[in-house]
Amino acid sequence: MRPLSTLNKPIAVTYGEPAGIGPDLLVQLAQAPQGHALVVLGDPDVLQQRAAALQLPLSIKQYHPGDAAGGGDAAEVGQLCVLPIPLAESVTAGTLNRANAAHVLAMLQRACEGCLSQEFAAMVTAPVQKSIIIESGVSFQGHTEFLAEACRREDVVMLLACQEMRVALLTTHLPLSAVPAAVTPTRLRTTLNILHQDLRSRFGIAEPRIAVLGLNPHAGESGHLGEEETHVISPVLAELRSAGMSLLGPLPADTAFGRQSLAQCDAVLAMYHDQGLPTLKYAGFGRSVNVTLGLPIIRTSVDHGTALDLAGRGGADMGSLREAISLAAELAEVAAA
């Protein structure tokens, strides 16, 4: 077996929507040596069926808390260590079934509980299909909000990271028309405090430099193109600078992602989802990682969706999953240091 670098606890990985490419990615991942001990949460039959569809070898080793299967060694090539979470109904690759929504949430809940109890060093999530969970009758906004509730945290921050940049979001899954009202001093202050703290404690950056984008074109053009920068963003930045934070901005979003600008900061805070993420995904799609900040646990995720059209057919790109696992391990090592 390949020894685990410095972690003495496994990383939990949920395969997400069982009809999507999450199971494919894990079967493919098993075909090469892993540097970290992983425990996959899901139904073993789904993984075996997907391995057969992909014509890849796979053996399943059942995980038992505290045993060697989840200890300091990575699995053998062609093997996954699995903590069984049973399906409600059988799965056909590419076909959603609302009966299995509870199965998806049970994986998340068990992984989260394992991280909170320190059974797992971190958790990594493959993509879920929010629509089918909502159609099952469950109010579900996404992984981030689900984990915040499970960890009893009111305020969390979504950050996506790739080699070129880190981008955090002030607001996430809101209609664009609702964003201006959500840009409040309290939300901005709280988000910057979480981002600053986790850049220090999670990423090991002693003095984080954060670039803060404006909401409006040209960062409001001194109030001529909007007043959020003048009335909300600038006063909060001044307040937090006086408390010792290194903050740039508010900056125009159309120039903040140049190489010279990015070289001056450790992270960018965007005001809304599609202000910050298109640039990051253009630069690093397939290699970027979603990190939830503000939780008492470490959680990373892939940067893509369920790709139902690719499920069971081969060709799914493992790049983001590999990066998510690698970053989860790095963050766990920083936390354990």
Tab-separated table of N, CA and C in Angstrom, residues 185-248:
chain	number	residue	atom	x	y	z
A	185	PRO	N	-23.851	46.222	4.741
A	185	PRO	CA	-22.647	46.317	5.571
A	185	PRO	C	-22.431	45.074	6.432
A	186	THR	N	-23.491	44.537	7.001
A	186	THR	CA	-23.346	43.359	7.863
A	186	THR	C	-22.856	42.158	7.078
A	187	ARG	N	-23.462	41.892	5.918
A	187	ARG	CA	-23.033	40.747	5.110
A	187	ARG	C	-21.594	40.909	4.643
A	188	LEU	N	-21.235	42.110	4.196
A	188	LEU	CA	-19.883	42.346	3.711
A	188	LEU	C	-18.869	42.204	4.835
A	189	ARG	N	-19.169	42.761	5.983
A	189	ARG	CA	-18.276	42.670	7.140
A	189	ARG	C	-18.078	41.217	7.571
A	190	THR	N	-19.172	40.490	7.659
A	190	THR	CA	-19.101	39.085	8.079
A	190	THR	C	-18.320	38.248	7.074
A	191	THR	N	-18.597	38.440	5.794
A	191	THR	CA	-17.915	37.671	4.752
A	191	THR	C	-16.421	37.931	4.746
A	192	LEU	N	-16.031	39.184	4.860
A	192	LEU	CA	-14.608	39.509	4.866
A	192	LEU	C	-13.913	38.957	6.107
A	193	ASN	N	-14.580	38.972	7.237
A	193	ASN	CA	-13.989	38.402	8.445
A	193	ASN	C	-13.766	36.899	8.294
A	194	ILE	N	-14.740	36.193	7.738
A	194	ILE	CA	-14.590	34.749	7.523
A	194	ILE	C	-13.489	34.469	6.515
A	195	LEU	N	-13.503	35.196	5.402
A	195	LEU	CA	-12.483	34.999	4.368
A	195	LEU	C	-11.094	35.263	4.916
A	196	HIS	N	-10.920	36.365	5.627
A	196	HIS	CA	-9.623	36.710	6.200
A	196	HIS	C	-9.170	35.634	7.194
A	197	GLN	N	-10.061	35.205	8.071
A	197	GLN	CA	-9.706	34.218	9.078
A	197	GLN	C	-9.340	32.877	8.453
A	198	ASP	N	-10.110	32.419	7.467
A	198	ASP	CA	-9.833	31.110	6.883
A	198	ASP	C	-8.632	31.123	5.951
A	199	LEU	N	-8.347	32.255	5.328
A	199	LEU	CA	-7.093	32.340	4.575
A	199	LEU	C	-5.900	32.163	5.511
A	200	ARG	N	-6.047	32.646	6.719
A	200	ARG	CA	-4.977	32.473	7.712
A	200	ARG	C	-4.948	31.060	8.276
A	201	SER	N	-6.093	30.592	8.780
A	201	SER	CA	-6.111	29.315	9.505
A	201	SER	C	-6.152	28.105	8.582
A	202	ARG	N	-6.833	28.197	7.445
A	202	ARG	CA	-6.943	27.056	6.533
A	202	ARG	C	-5.811	27.007	5.514
A	203	PHE	N	-5.503	28.182	4.950
A	203	PHE	CA	-4.508	28.220	3.876
A	203	PHE	C	-3.110	28.589	4.373
A	204	GLY	N	-2.984	28.956	5.637
A	204	GLY	CA	-1.673	29.264	6.190
A	204	GLY	C	-1.065	30.557	5.691
A	205	ILE	N	-1.903	31.534	5.277
A	205	ILE	CA	-1.418	32.831	4.805
A	205	ILE	C	-1.429	33.791	5.990
A	206	ALA	N	-0.279	34.177	6.452
A	206	ALA	CA	-0.184	34.955	7.694
A	206	ALA	C	-0.865	36.310	7.596
A	207	GLU	N	-0.665	37.011	6.480
A	207	GLU	CA	-1.240	38.351	6.307
A	207	GLU	C	-1.969	38.396	4.969
A	208	PRO	N	-3.200	37.915	4.918
A	208	PRO	CA	-3.919	37.841	3.643
A	208	PRO	C	-4.187	39.217	3.037
A	209	ARG	N	-4.053	39.277	1.717
A	209	ARG	CA	-4.397	40.480	0.957
A	209	ARG	C	-5.634	40.155	0.128
A	210	ILE	N	-6.695	40.913	0.322
A	210	ILE	CA	-7.967	40.618	-0.325
A	210	ILE	C	-8.375	41.779	-1.224
A	211	ALA	N	-8.658	41.481	-2.483
A	211	ALA	CA	-9.177	42.471	-3.417
A	211	ALA	C	-10.701	42.378	-3.420
A	212	VAL	N	-11.372	43.492	-3.210
A	212	VAL	CA	-12.834	43.521	-3.127
A	212	VAL	C	-13.386	44.237	-4.350
A	213	LEU	N	-14.262	43.561	-5.083
A	213	LEU	CA	-14.840	44.153	-6.276
A	213	LEU	C	-15.992	45.078	-5.922
A	214	GLY	N	-16.228	46.046	-6.784
A	214	GLY	CA	-17.427	46.851	-6.666
A	214	GLY	C	-18.610	46.092	-7.236
A	215	LEU	N	-19.795	46.591	-6.992
A	215	LEU	CA	-20.999	45.955	-7.534
A	215	LEU	C	-21.296	46.454	-8.943
A	216	ASN	N	-21.097	47.721	-9.179
A	216	ASN	CA	-21.508	48.358	-10.425
A	216	ASN	C	-20.355	48.471	-11.426
A	217	PRO	N	-20.662	48.739	-12.709
A	217	PRO	CA	-19.594	48.990	-13.681
A	217	PRO	C	-18.676	50.110	-13.203
A	218	HIS	N	-17.387	49.936	-13.427
A	218	HIS	CA	-16.378	50.922	-13.018
A	218	HIS	C	-16.418	51.184	-11.509
A	219	ALA	N	-16.865	50.183	-10.742
A	219	ALA	CA	-17.002	50.320	-9.282
A	219	ALA	C	-17.807	51.565	-8.915
A	220	GLY	N	-18.848	51.816	-9.703
A	220	GLY	CA	-19.764	52.914	-9.390
A	220	GLY	C	-19.402	54.245	-9.971
A	221	GLU	N	-18.196	54.395	-10.521
A	221	GLU	CA	-17.769	55.671	-11.130
A	221	GLU	C	-18.080	56.842	-10.197
A	222	SER	N	-17.575	56.747	-8.940
A	222	SER	CA	-17.748	57.809	-7.937
A	222	SER	C	-19.219	58.181	-7.709
A	223	GLY	N	-20.075	57.170	-7.767
A	223	GLY	CA	-21.484	57.398	-7.501
A	223	GLY	C	-22.323	57.668	-8.727
A	224	HIS	N	-21.717	57.846	-9.897
A	224	HIS	CA	-22.474	58.157	-11.102
A	224	HIS	C	-23.125	56.922	-11.722
A	225	LEU	N	-22.590	55.716	-11.392
A	225	LEU	CA	-23.141	54.477	-11.940
A	225	LEU	C	-23.686	53.572	-10.851
A	226	GLY	N	-23.986	54.134	-9.718
A	226	GLY	CA	-24.497	53.350	-8.600
A	226	GLY	C	-23.871	53.808	-7.300
A	227	GLU	N	-24.577	53.619	-6.198
A	227	GLU	CA	-24.115	54.169	-4.930
A	227	GLU	C	-23.699	53.116	-3.906
A	228	GLU	N	-23.776	51.833	-4.253
A	228	GLU	CA	-23.406	50.786	-3.292
A	228	GLU	C	-21.944	50.901	-2.874
A	229	GLU	N	-21.086	51.251	-3.802
A	229	GLU	CA	-19.665	51.388	-3.465
A	229	GLU	C	-19.452	52.515	-2.453
A	230	THR	N	-20.117	53.636	-2.679
A	230	THR	CA	-19.943	54.800	-1.818
A	230	THR	C	-20.589	54.619	-0.451
A	231	HIS	N	-21.793	54.061	-0.442
A	231	HIS	CA	-22.576	53.996	0.797
A	231	HIS	C	-22.337	52.729	1.614
A	232	VAL	N	-21.910	51.646	0.958
A	232	VAL	CA	-21.773	50.366	1.670
A	232	VAL	C	-20.342	49.843	1.644
A	233	ILE	N	-19.818	49.615	0.442
A	233	ILE	CA	-18.559	48.872	0.332
A	233	ILE	C	-17.376	49.662	0.888
A	234	SER	N	-17.196	50.891	0.435
A	234	SER	CA	-16.038	51.681	0.886
A	234	SER	C	-16.020	51.909	2.398
A	235	PRO	N	-17.144	52.247	3.038
A	235	PRO	CA	-17.112	52.425	4.492
A	235	PRO	C	-16.722	51.159	5.252
A	236	VAL	N	-17.209	50.006	4.807
A	236	VAL	CA	-16.851	48.754	5.483
A	236	VAL	C	-15.369	48.452	5.288
A	237	LEU	N	-14.858	48.667	4.085
A	237	LEU	CA	-13.431	48.428	3.845
A	237	LEU	C	-12.574	49.340	4.721
A	238	ALA	N	-12.971	50.587	4.845
A	238	ALA	CA	-12.217	51.520	5.699
A	238	ALA	C	-12.237	51.056	7.154
A	239	GLU	N	-13.370	50.592	7.605
A	239	GLU	CA	-13.499	50.101	8.980
A	239	GLU	C	-12.586	48.909	9.227
A	240	LEU	N	-12.585	47.956	8.298
A	240	LEU	CA	-11.787	46.746	8.491
A	240	LEU	C	-10.299	47.000	8.269
A	241	ARG	N	-9.979	47.959	7.409
A	241	ARG	CA	-8.563	48.336	7.277
A	241	ARG	C	-8.045	48.892	8.595
A	242	SER	N	-8.847	49.667	9.260
A	242	SER	CA	-8.412	50.242	10.539
A	242	SER	C	-8.231	49.164	11.600
A	243	ALA	N	-8.898	48.001	11.377
A	243	ALA	CA	-8.743	46.874	12.302
A	243	ALA	C	-7.572	45.979	11.929
A	244	GLY	N	-6.877	46.325	10.826
A	244	GLY	CA	-5.668	45.601	10.471
A	244	GLY	C	-5.729	44.750	9.227
A	245	MET	N	-6.864	44.685	8.537
A	245	MET	CA	-6.945	43.887	7.317
A	245	MET	C	-6.314	44.600	6.135
A	246	SER	N	-5.711	43.825	5.248
A	246	SER	CA	-5.146	44.358	4.012
A	246	SER	C	-6.173	44.171	2.905
A	247	LEU	N	-6.842	45.273	2.537
A	247	LEU	CA	-7.952	45.211	1.593
A	247	LEU	C	-7.735	46.195	0.455
A	248	LEU	N	-7.950	45.731	-0.774
A	248	LEU	CA	-7.890	46.577	-1.957
A	248	LEU	C	-9.303	46.795	-2.462
